[in-house]
Amino acid sequence: MIFKINETHDPELTSWVDSANDEFTDFPIQNLPFSVFSSDGHTFRVGVGIGNYVLDFSKIAAFMSSEMESISSLCSSPSLIPLMGAGSVVWSELRVNLSKLLRSDSKYAKDIEPHLYAMDTVEFAMPCHIGDFTDFYSSIHHATAIGKLFRPDNPLLPNYKWVPIAYHGRASSVNISGQEFKRPWGQIKAADQNIPSYQPTSKLDFELEMGILIGTGNGLGETIQMEEAEAHIFGLCLLNDWSARDIQAWEYQPLGPFLAKSFASTISPWMITMEALAPFRTAYSRPIEDPEPLPHLTSRENSMNGGLDISLEVGLQSRLMKQKNIAPQSLARSNFSHSYWTAAQMVTHHASNGCNLRAGDLLGTGTQSGPALSEAGSMLELSQGGQVPIELHGEENRVFIEDGDTITMKAWCEKEGARRIGFGSVDSRVV
Ligand code: MN
């Protein structure tokens, strides 16, 4: 099941919320993403993004169709779980309802307006309790570049083109945009030392990823067919999967990353629904010389429309740049369409042994590097293993992330014949 384009995607639609009609807004009426927000710093509830505003979704039940009314009334809690539990058919009905209420010709504009809050005045919280966090490794360009640094003669392991590689991450340290965290300490063994020592990481790095938020799960022992996979996804967000490369290099064999990745991961507050992304689908294909995925990871729909054209960008603002009021410097731009595995394949693979996914599980896609160096989604790749410094505004340079640096990630979709939509951003800072 892949959502189809319908009346809610019509690029001609406009809203009575003027800022939603700005050419470069991330949140036009064709987007309608969900978050958990607070306007007073202590009561958090579900919000919908429209232009420069957050709509308090829990206050508009009276203006919705009767089936939608009960859903809306569940949304005064600080979690998307009740909404996610309603399932993909309801998510779609809700989108039509919201679209109609927010259109220029809506007769409820005056009634709804008091429930809008300026986005730059609210506080966001996690969209729900994250039960489990699994991080994939779906960019073959990232896997090859990293493989070369760790194993120069054997970069891509033989399973890569058959298995969507992943590891189980740590859910407790996933936080919302704005996260500040301390530089982690760990066991590090320098190449010229015989024994490791416990010390602060000197190779702190970001990873430019997408997060996939599971909306409905599967029972333990059940699998998820490719045709059904996307119905289990509530939405996508940005994910910065912070990593300590020196800790990683020493600990990763034979069981994979552990403490190098579990100290902080940051997500953007807006969950962009799979339906909002319908105009930006792309075909999914592999180079002709590569094997086709096994049949259980293949579907006609996935081949035709499984990919997503989502532009990604990462920027850095150092403490000095912030003091001097210099805007974040772009480090790289990439696109989710480079992914070797689709979102549906990640979901299906995850459940293919009968493992039960649950509402609120978060899947990371892995660092989304493209084929060019300018599309690399980590400092490890951009600085070529810490060998080539990146110059910042002519006064500083970086091979890895320094204390006080803020990393900002953005994502957006644009295509001729469709309204541009954006994901907002995710910021986090090491202190
Ligand atoms: Mn990662």
Tab-separated table of C-alpha atoms and ligand atoms in Angstrom:
chain	number	residue	atom	x	y	z
A	1	MET	CA	0.000	0.000	0.000
A	2	ILE	CA	1.495	3.290	-1.127
A	3	PHE	CA	-0.653	6.395	-0.658
A	4	LYS	CA	-1.934	7.881	-3.920
A	5	ILE	CA	-2.091	11.521	-4.942
A	6	ASN	CA	-5.543	12.982	-4.189
A	7	GLU	CA	-7.299	16.331	-3.713
A	8	THR	CA	-5.158	17.158	-0.645
A	9	HIS	CA	-2.018	17.364	-2.821
A	10	ASP	CA	-3.499	19.789	-5.377
A	11	PRO	CA	-0.751	22.440	-5.798
A	12	GLU	CA	-3.435	25.109	-6.343
A	13	LEU	CA	-4.886	24.722	-2.821
A	14	THR	CA	-4.362	27.694	-0.533
A	15	SER	CA	-5.095	28.249	3.152
A	16	TRP	CA	-6.713	31.047	5.166
A	17	VAL	CA	-3.492	30.877	7.240
A	18	ASP	CA	-1.548	33.337	5.057
A	19	SER	CA	1.956	32.139	5.935
A	20	ALA	CA	1.021	28.669	4.621
A	21	ASN	CA	0.832	30.222	1.146
A	22	ASP	CA	4.441	31.507	1.176
A	23	GLU	CA	6.418	29.967	-1.650
A	24	PHE	CA	9.206	28.667	0.632
A	25	THR	CA	7.257	27.595	3.715
A	26	ASP	CA	7.918	24.038	4.859
A	27	PHE	CA	4.302	23.732	5.938
A	28	PRO	CA	1.832	24.577	3.158
A	29	ILE	CA	-1.660	23.057	3.291
A	30	GLN	CA	-0.359	20.128	1.195
A	31	ASN	CA	1.930	19.002	4.062
A	32	LEU	CA	-0.073	18.826	7.357
A	33	PRO	CA	2.528	17.115	9.597
A	34	PHE	CA	2.027	16.175	13.255
A	35	SER	CA	4.031	16.966	16.393
A	36	VAL	CA	3.645	17.131	20.171
A	37	PHE	CA	3.899	20.710	21.440
A	38	SER	CA	3.201	23.018	24.367
A	39	SER	CA	2.290	26.689	24.353
A	40	ASP	CA	2.735	27.129	28.127
A	41	GLY	CA	5.743	24.867	28.857
A	42	HIS	CA	3.848	22.184	30.756
A	43	THR	CA	0.747	20.895	28.981
A	44	PHE	CA	1.785	19.036	25.863
A	45	ARG	CA	-0.648	17.866	23.183
A	46	VAL	CA	-0.835	17.005	19.482
A	47	GLY	CA	-0.297	19.782	16.942
A	48	VAL	CA	-0.578	20.131	13.168
A	49	GLY	CA	1.924	22.322	11.278
A	50	ILE	CA	0.426	25.011	9.017
A	51	GLY	CA	2.560	27.907	7.749
A	52	ASN	CA	4.246	29.597	10.711
A	53	TYR	CA	1.723	28.115	13.154
A	54	VAL	CA	0.932	25.011	15.155
A	55	LEU	CA	-2.754	24.114	15.284
A	56	ASP	CA	-3.919	22.580	18.569
A	57	PHE	CA	-5.434	19.432	17.127
A	58	SER	CA	-7.207	18.519	20.371
A	59	LYS	CA	-9.373	21.663	20.199
A	60	ILE	CA	-10.929	21.231	16.773
A	61	ALA	CA	-13.004	18.067	17.282
A	62	ALA	CA	-16.255	20.006	16.990
A	63	PHE	CA	-15.438	21.051	13.429
A	64	MET	CA	-14.636	17.582	12.140
A	65	SER	CA	-16.767	14.733	10.837
A	66	SER	CA	-18.239	12.560	13.586
A	67	GLU	CA	-15.738	9.677	13.129
A	68	MET	CA	-12.840	12.130	13.327
A	69	GLU	CA	-14.234	13.823	16.423
A	70	SER	CA	-13.299	10.942	18.729
A	71	ILE	CA	-9.748	10.813	17.334
A	72	SER	CA	-9.249	14.527	17.886
A	73	SER	CA	-10.470	14.276	21.469
A	74	LEU	CA	-7.752	11.634	22.185
A	75	CYS	CA	-5.075	14.096	21.172
A	76	SER	CA	-4.951	16.257	24.266
A	77	SER	CA	-2.296	13.873	25.614
A	78	PRO	CA	1.434	14.395	24.959
A	79	SER	CA	1.710	11.502	22.497
A	80	LEU	CA	0.832	10.588	18.923
A	81	ILE	CA	0.157	6.980	20.003
A	82	PRO	CA	-3.684	7.267	20.128
A	83	LEU	CA	-3.694	8.823	16.663
A	84	MET	CA	-1.221	6.281	15.313
A	85	GLY	CA	-3.323	3.419	16.711
A	86	ALA	CA	-6.275	4.492	14.548
A	87	GLY	CA	-4.510	3.104	11.460
A	88	SER	CA	-3.743	4.235	7.937
A	89	VAL	CA	-7.326	4.456	6.637
A	90	VAL	CA	-8.214	6.908	9.415
A	91	TRP	CA	-4.958	8.885	8.939
A	92	SER	CA	-6.018	9.431	5.353
A	93	GLU	CA	-9.586	10.510	6.243
A	94	LEU	CA	-8.164	12.843	8.837
A	95	ARG	CA	-5.905	14.456	6.250
A	96	VAL	CA	-8.882	15.280	4.006
A	97	ASN	CA	-10.755	16.683	7.020
A	98	LEU	CA	-7.845	18.883	8.081
A	99	SER	CA	-7.231	20.042	4.536
A	100	LYS	CA	-10.863	21.174	4.177
A	101	LEU	CA	-10.840	23.002	7.527
A	102	LEU	CA	-7.690	24.928	6.627
A	103	ARG	CA	-8.512	25.801	2.997
A	104	SER	CA	-9.161	29.388	1.985
A	105	ASP	CA	-12.867	28.629	1.521
A	106	SER	CA	-13.334	26.966	4.942
A	107	LYS	CA	-16.324	28.308	6.849
A	108	TYR	CA	-14.603	27.517	10.164
A	109	ALA	CA	-11.586	29.840	9.841
A	110	LYS	CA	-12.840	32.212	12.576
A	111	ASP	CA	-13.596	29.319	14.950
A	112	ILE	CA	-10.235	27.626	14.456
A	113	GLU	CA	-7.975	30.672	14.454
A	114	PRO	CA	-7.880	30.961	18.309
A	115	HIS	CA	-6.269	27.498	18.403
A	116	LEU	CA	-3.215	28.510	16.350
A	117	TYR	CA	0.106	29.184	18.116
A	118	ALA	CA	3.125	30.838	16.479
A	119	MET	CA	5.633	28.053	15.819
A	120	ASP	CA	8.592	30.050	17.131
A	121	THR	CA	6.899	30.495	20.537
A	122	VAL	CA	6.019	26.858	21.305
A	123	GLU	CA	8.082	24.065	22.801
A	124	PHE	CA	8.187	20.660	21.126
A	125	ALA	CA	8.423	17.262	22.797
A	126	MET	CA	9.066	13.741	21.570
A	127	PRO	CA	6.164	12.571	19.365
A	128	CYS	CA	5.657	9.590	21.675
A	129	HIS	CA	7.559	7.197	23.872
A	130	ILE	CA	10.112	5.502	21.609
A	131	GLY	CA	9.993	1.827	22.516
A	132	ASP	CA	12.832	0.562	20.343
A	133	PHE	CA	15.326	2.250	18.062
A	134	THR	CA	16.832	0.280	15.184
A	135	ASP	CA	19.380	1.885	12.902
A	136	PHE	CA	19.842	0.655	9.326
A	137	TYR	CA	22.781	1.177	6.975
A	138	SER	CA	20.873	1.718	3.748
A	139	SER	CA	23.207	4.008	1.769
A	140	ILE	CA	25.623	1.918	-0.272
A	141	HIS	CA	27.733	5.054	-0.821
A	142	HIS	CA	28.122	5.531	2.947
A	143	ALA	CA	28.722	1.803	3.522
A	144	THR	CA	31.435	1.746	0.839
A	145	ALA	CA	33.137	4.963	2.014
A	146	ILE	CA	33.160	3.854	5.671
A	147	GLY	CA	34.158	0.314	4.718
A	148	LYS	CA	37.203	1.714	2.871
A	149	LEU	CA	38.341	3.562	5.992
A	150	PHE	CA	37.941	0.551	8.309
A	151	ARG	CA	38.892	-2.197	5.778
A	152	PRO	CA	40.694	-0.664	2.747
A	153	ASP	CA	40.898	-3.874	0.684
A	154	ASN	CA	37.417	-5.168	1.556
A	155	PRO	CA	35.017	-2.196	1.871
A	156	LEU	CA	31.618	-3.726	1.115
A	157	LEU	CA	30.940	-7.052	2.850
A	158	PRO	CA	29.265	-9.802	0.758
A	159	ASN	CA	25.916	-9.664	2.623
A	160	TYR	CA	25.323	-5.955	1.894
A	161	LYS	CA	23.354	-6.343	-1.347
A	162	TRP	CA	21.141	-9.083	0.124
A	163	VAL	CA	20.378	-8.061	3.729
A	164	PRO	CA	19.249	-4.580	4.836
A	165	ILE	CA	21.977	-4.311	7.503
A	166	ALA	CA	20.965	-2.828	10.875
A	167	TYR	CA	21.755	-2.921	14.576
A	168	HIS	CA	19.592	-2.338	17.640
A	169	GLY	CA	20.208	1.166	18.938
A	170	ARG	CA	19.369	2.764	22.247
A	171	ALA	CA	15.894	4.344	22.580
A	172	SER	CA	16.422	6.093	25.927
A	173	SER	CA	18.904	8.642	24.532
A	174	VAL	CA	16.790	9.669	21.521
A	175	ASN	CA	15.740	13.278	22.058
A	176	ILE	CA	13.919	16.076	20.298
A	177	SER	CA	15.573	18.922	18.369
A	178	GLY	CA	17.368	21.348	20.682
A	179	GLN	CA	19.160	18.526	22.497
A	180	GLU	CA	22.423	19.455	24.183
A	181	PHE	CA	24.696	16.687	25.380
A	182	LYS	CA	28.106	16.220	26.959
A	183	ARG	CA	31.003	14.913	24.911
A	184	PRO	CA	30.994	11.175	25.647
A	185	TRP	CA	33.901	9.287	27.193
A	186	GLY	CA	34.815	5.776	26.198
A	187	GLN	CA	37.482	3.191	25.573
A	188	ILE	CA	39.786	4.351	22.828
A	189	LYS	CA	42.889	2.638	21.524
A	190	ALA	CA	45.197	4.724	19.386
A	191	ALA	CA	47.008	2.876	16.592
A	192	ASP	CA	50.402	3.495	18.229
A	193	GLN	CA	49.280	2.269	21.696
A	194	ASN	CA	49.214	-1.291	22.995
A	195	ILE	CA	46.357	-0.791	25.426
A	196	PRO	CA	43.222	1.346	25.338
A	197	SER	CA	42.428	4.190	27.726
A	198	TYR	CA	39.168	5.682	28.998
A	199	GLN	CA	38.961	9.259	27.713
A	200	PRO	CA	36.670	11.787	25.946
A	201	THR	CA	36.079	11.044	22.278
A	202	SER	CA	38.169	13.158	19.917
A	203	LYS	CA	36.249	11.934	16.855
A	204	LEU	CA	32.688	13.078	17.550
A	205	ASP	CA	30.578	12.913	14.388
A	206	PHE	CA	27.033	13.432	13.116
A	207	GLU	CA	25.076	11.135	10.798
A	208	LEU	CA	22.550	12.633	8.375
A	209	GLU	CA	19.614	10.224	8.464
A	210	MET	CA	15.871	9.943	8.117
A	211	GLY	CA	13.790	8.518	10.967
A	212	ILE	CA	10.856	6.208	10.216
A	213	LEU	CA	8.198	6.285	12.946
A	214	ILE	CA	6.166	3.071	13.172
A	215	GLY	CA	2.437	3.851	13.591
A	216	THR	CA	0.961	0.355	13.825
A	217	GLY	CA	2.840	-2.781	14.737
A	218	ASN	CA	2.590	-6.493	13.965
A	219	GLY	CA	1.949	-9.341	16.386
A	220	LEU	CA	4.855	-11.357	17.699
A	221	GLY	CA	5.438	-14.235	15.267
A	222	GLU	CA	3.735	-12.423	12.383
A	223	THR	CA	5.520	-10.940	9.391
A	224	ILE	CA	4.739	-7.825	7.314
A	225	GLN	CA	4.364	-8.283	3.558
A	226	MET	CA	5.976	-5.693	1.289
A	227	GLU	CA	2.520	-4.652	0.022
A	228	GLU	CA	1.466	-3.763	3.589
A	229	ALA	CA	4.707	-2.270	4.873
A	230	GLU	CA	3.970	1.422	4.334
A	231	ALA	CA	0.588	1.177	6.069
A	232	HIS	CA	2.617	0.546	9.252
A	233	ILE	CA	4.610	3.798	8.906
A	234	PHE	CA	3.081	6.896	10.494
A	235	GLY	CA	5.640	9.318	9.151
A	236	LEU	CA	9.213	10.370	8.516
A	237	CYS	CA	11.430	12.872	10.321
A	238	LEU	CA	15.083	13.927	10.338
A	239	LEU	CA	17.492	12.018	12.543
A	240	ASN	CA	21.002	12.948	13.641
A	241	ASP	CA	22.564	9.727	14.877
A	242	TRP	CA	25.522	11.079	16.865
A	243	SER	CA	28.577	8.820	16.752
A	244	ALA	CA	32.030	8.629	18.356
A	245	ARG	CA	34.321	7.195	15.668
A	246	ASP	CA	37.292	6.370	17.899
A	247	ILE	CA	35.107	4.451	20.368
A	248	GLN	CA	33.392	2.750	17.412
A	249	ALA	CA	36.668	1.633	15.789
A	250	TRP	CA	37.794	-0.197	18.946
A	251	GLU	CA	34.459	-1.742	20.038
A	252	TYR	CA	32.636	-2.641	16.795
A	253	GLN	CA	34.007	-6.128	16.165
A	254	PRO	CA	32.479	-8.684	16.368
A	255	LEU	CA	28.983	-7.506	17.453
A	256	GLY	CA	28.684	-4.033	15.931
A	257	PRO	CA	28.360	-0.535	17.399
A	258	PHE	CA	27.351	-0.081	21.041
A	259	LEU	CA	28.552	2.828	23.211
A	260	ALA	CA	29.842	4.714	20.156
A	261	LYS	CA	26.214	5.394	19.227
A	262	SER	CA	24.095	5.182	22.381
A	263	PHE	CA	24.890	8.539	24.043
A	264	ALA	CA	22.656	10.814	21.898
A	265	SER	CA	20.432	10.739	18.816
A	266	THR	CA	18.258	13.716	17.890
A	267	ILE	CA	15.041	13.864	15.838
A	268	SER	CA	13.103	16.750	14.288
A	269	PRO	CA	9.703	17.482	15.883
A	270	TRP	CA	7.490	17.179	12.780
A	271	MET	CA	6.338	13.785	11.536
A	272	ILE	CA	5.714	14.101	7.794
A	273	THR	CA	3.059	11.555	6.848
A	274	MET	CA	3.658	9.044	4.066
A	275	GLU	CA	0.549	10.430	2.355
A	276	ALA	CA	2.030	13.963	2.265
A	277	LEU	CA	5.036	12.451	0.456
A	278	ALA	CA	2.902	10.853	-2.317
A	279	PRO	CA	3.893	13.377	-5.052
A	280	PHE	CA	7.604	12.712	-4.415
A	281	ARG	CA	7.752	8.976	-5.001
A	282	THR	CA	10.427	7.592	-7.304
A	283	ALA	CA	11.100	4.258	-8.933
A	284	TYR	CA	13.358	1.896	-7.006
A	285	SER	CA	16.029	0.179	-9.024
A	286	ARG	CA	19.545	-1.145	-8.683
A	287	PRO	CA	22.522	-1.129	-11.021
A	288	ILE	CA	22.046	-3.849	-13.640
A	289	GLU	CA	25.024	-5.863	-12.345
A	290	ASP	CA	23.610	-6.036	-8.783
A	291	PRO	CA	21.399	-8.916	-7.586
A	292	GLU	CA	17.642	-8.349	-7.270
A	293	PRO	CA	16.474	-8.496	-3.621
A	294	LEU	CA	14.937	-11.826	-2.572
A	295	PRO	CA	11.211	-12.184	-3.432
A	296	HIS	CA	9.969	-11.347	0.094
A	297	LEU	CA	11.727	-7.958	-0.194
A	298	THR	CA	10.304	-7.240	-3.645
A	299	SER	CA	6.955	-5.926	-4.838
A	300	ARG	CA	5.760	-4.369	-8.064
A	301	GLU	CA	4.644	-1.256	-6.186
A	302	ASN	CA	8.052	-0.966	-4.524
A	303	SER	CA	9.857	-1.167	-7.881
A	304	MET	CA	7.561	1.443	-9.408
A	305	ASN	CA	7.219	3.870	-6.473
A	306	GLY	CA	9.194	2.626	-3.472
A	307	GLY	CA	11.779	5.417	-3.495
A	308	LEU	CA	11.375	8.935	-2.116
A	309	ASP	CA	12.933	12.087	-3.538
A	310	ILE	CA	13.780	13.932	-0.308
A	311	SER	CA	16.586	16.520	-0.369
A	312	LEU	CA	18.762	16.551	2.742
A	313	GLU	CA	21.221	19.131	4.013
A	314	VAL	CA	23.516	19.378	7.026
A	315	GLY	CA	25.113	22.568	8.368
A	316	LEU	CA	27.458	23.514	11.200
A	317	GLN	CA	27.552	26.636	13.351
A	318	SER	CA	30.525	26.854	15.714
A	319	ARG	CA	30.446	28.741	19.017
A	320	LEU	CA	32.538	31.492	17.373
A	321	MET	CA	30.173	31.707	14.394
A	322	LYS	CA	27.235	32.015	16.781
A	323	GLN	CA	28.997	34.824	18.701
A	324	LYS	CA	29.703	36.650	15.438
A	325	ASN	CA	26.180	36.021	14.149
A	326	ILE	CA	27.420	33.981	11.180
A	327	ALA	CA	24.748	31.618	9.809
A	328	PRO	CA	25.398	27.848	9.847
A	329	GLN	CA	27.688	26.751	7.029
A	330	SER	CA	26.379	24.029	4.729
A	331	LEU	CA	28.614	20.953	4.865
A	332	ALA	CA	26.794	18.588	2.508
A	333	ARG	CA	23.618	18.001	0.536
A	334	SER	CA	22.243	14.590	-0.275
A	335	ASN	CA	18.991	12.842	-1.162
A	336	PHE	CA	17.083	9.871	0.274
A	337	SER	CA	16.561	8.567	-3.276
A	338	HIS	CA	20.180	7.304	-3.172
A	339	SER	CA	19.155	4.716	-0.561
A	340	TYR	CA	19.956	1.130	-1.560
A	341	TRP	CA	16.905	-0.124	0.389
A	342	THR	CA	13.450	1.503	0.602
A	343	ALA	CA	11.460	2.302	3.750
A	344	ALA	CA	9.100	-0.599	2.944
A	345	GLN	CA	12.017	-3.040	2.629
A	346	MET	CA	13.409	-1.932	6.010
A	347	VAL	CA	10.024	-2.515	7.704
A	348	THR	CA	9.430	-5.869	5.990
A	349	HIS	CA	12.950	-7.079	6.718
A	350	HIS	CA	12.673	-6.052	10.378
A	351	ALA	CA	9.539	-8.181	10.850
A	352	SER	CA	10.629	-10.998	8.505
A	353	ASN	CA	11.634	-13.297	11.394
A	354	GLY	CA	8.411	-12.610	13.312
A	355	CYS	CA	9.886	-9.787	15.406
A	356	ASN	CA	7.023	-7.564	16.550
A	357	LEU	CA	7.275	-3.895	15.675
A	358	ARG	CA	5.228	-1.615	17.921
A	359	ALA	CA	3.662	1.823	17.576
A	360	GLY	CA	6.353	4.307	18.534
A	361	ASP	CA	9.310	2.250	17.332
A	362	LEU	CA	11.846	4.358	15.472
A	363	LEU	CA	13.867	3.057	12.531
A	364	GLY	CA	16.870	5.076	11.380
A	365	THR	CA	17.690	4.746	7.696
A	366	GLY	CA	21.453	5.015	8.228
A	367	THR	CA	23.587	7.879	6.968
A	368	GLN	CA	22.248	9.031	3.602
A	369	SER	CA	25.390	9.767	1.634
A	370	GLY	CA	25.208	10.178	-2.142
A	371	PRO	CA	27.848	9.151	-4.678
A	372	ALA	CA	29.795	12.472	-4.577
A	373	LEU	CA	32.006	13.684	-1.702
A	374	SER	CA	29.812	16.821	-1.448
A	375	GLU	CA	26.907	14.458	-0.654
A	376	ALA	CA	28.607	12.751	2.291
A	377	GLY	CA	26.414	12.586	5.397
A	378	SER	CA	29.142	12.409	8.082
A	379	MET	CA	32.373	14.197	9.003
A	380	LEU	CA	34.201	10.860	8.780
A	381	GLU	CA	33.493	10.884	5.042
A	382	LEU	CA	33.732	14.665	4.475
A	383	SER	CA	37.154	14.883	6.149
A	384	GLN	CA	38.188	11.543	4.599
A	385	GLY	CA	38.808	9.825	7.877
A	386	GLY	CA	39.988	12.985	9.639
A	387	GLN	CA	42.714	13.672	7.034
A	388	VAL	CA	41.280	16.702	5.199
A	389	PRO	CA	40.036	19.629	7.319
A	390	ILE	CA	36.830	21.428	6.327
A	391	GLU	CA	37.291	25.202	6.409
A	392	LEU	CA	34.640	27.251	8.238
A	393	HIS	CA	34.112	30.926	7.269
A	394	GLY	CA	37.885	31.274	6.671
A	395	GLU	CA	38.779	31.335	10.383
A	396	GLU	CA	38.339	27.832	11.755
A	397	ASN	CA	38.450	24.317	10.447
A	398	ARG	CA	37.056	20.940	11.429
A	399	VAL	CA	37.848	17.296	10.920
A	400	PHE	CA	35.359	16.228	13.624
A	401	ILE	CA	32.864	18.082	15.865
A	402	GLU	CA	34.188	20.443	18.553
A	403	ASP	CA	32.552	21.556	21.823
A	404	GLY	CA	29.977	24.293	21.253
A	405	ASP	CA	29.274	23.264	17.629
A	406	THR	CA	25.602	23.139	16.635
A	407	ILE	CA	24.665	20.720	13.858
A	408	THR	CA	21.498	21.547	11.912
A	409	MET	CA	19.816	19.221	9.432
A	410	LYS	CA	17.040	20.105	7.004
A	411	ALA	CA	14.959	18.181	4.489
A	412	TRP	CA	12.480	19.152	1.796
A	413	CYS	CA	10.753	17.819	-1.310
A	414	GLU	CA	10.274	19.756	-4.512
A	415	LYS	CA	9.120	18.702	-7.909
A	416	GLU	CA	7.496	20.322	-10.914
A	417	GLY	CA	3.718	20.092	-10.669
A	418	ALA	CA	3.697	19.645	-6.882
A	419	ARG	CA	3.724	22.026	-3.942
A	420	ARG	CA	7.099	22.101	-2.168
A	421	ILE	CA	6.941	20.688	1.370
A	422	GLY	CA	9.588	20.648	4.107
A	423	PHE	CA	10.473	18.733	7.246
A	424	GLY	CA	11.554	21.696	9.389
A	425	SER	CA	14.925	21.077	11.006
A	426	VAL	CA	16.792	19.268	13.758
A	427	ASP	CA	19.440	21.057	15.831
A	428	SER	CA	21.703	19.626	18.471
A	429	ARG	CA	24.828	20.749	20.225
A	430	VAL	CA	27.731	19.224	22.101
A	431	VAL	CA	28.639	21.151	25.232
B	1	MN	MN	23.499	5.688	12.156
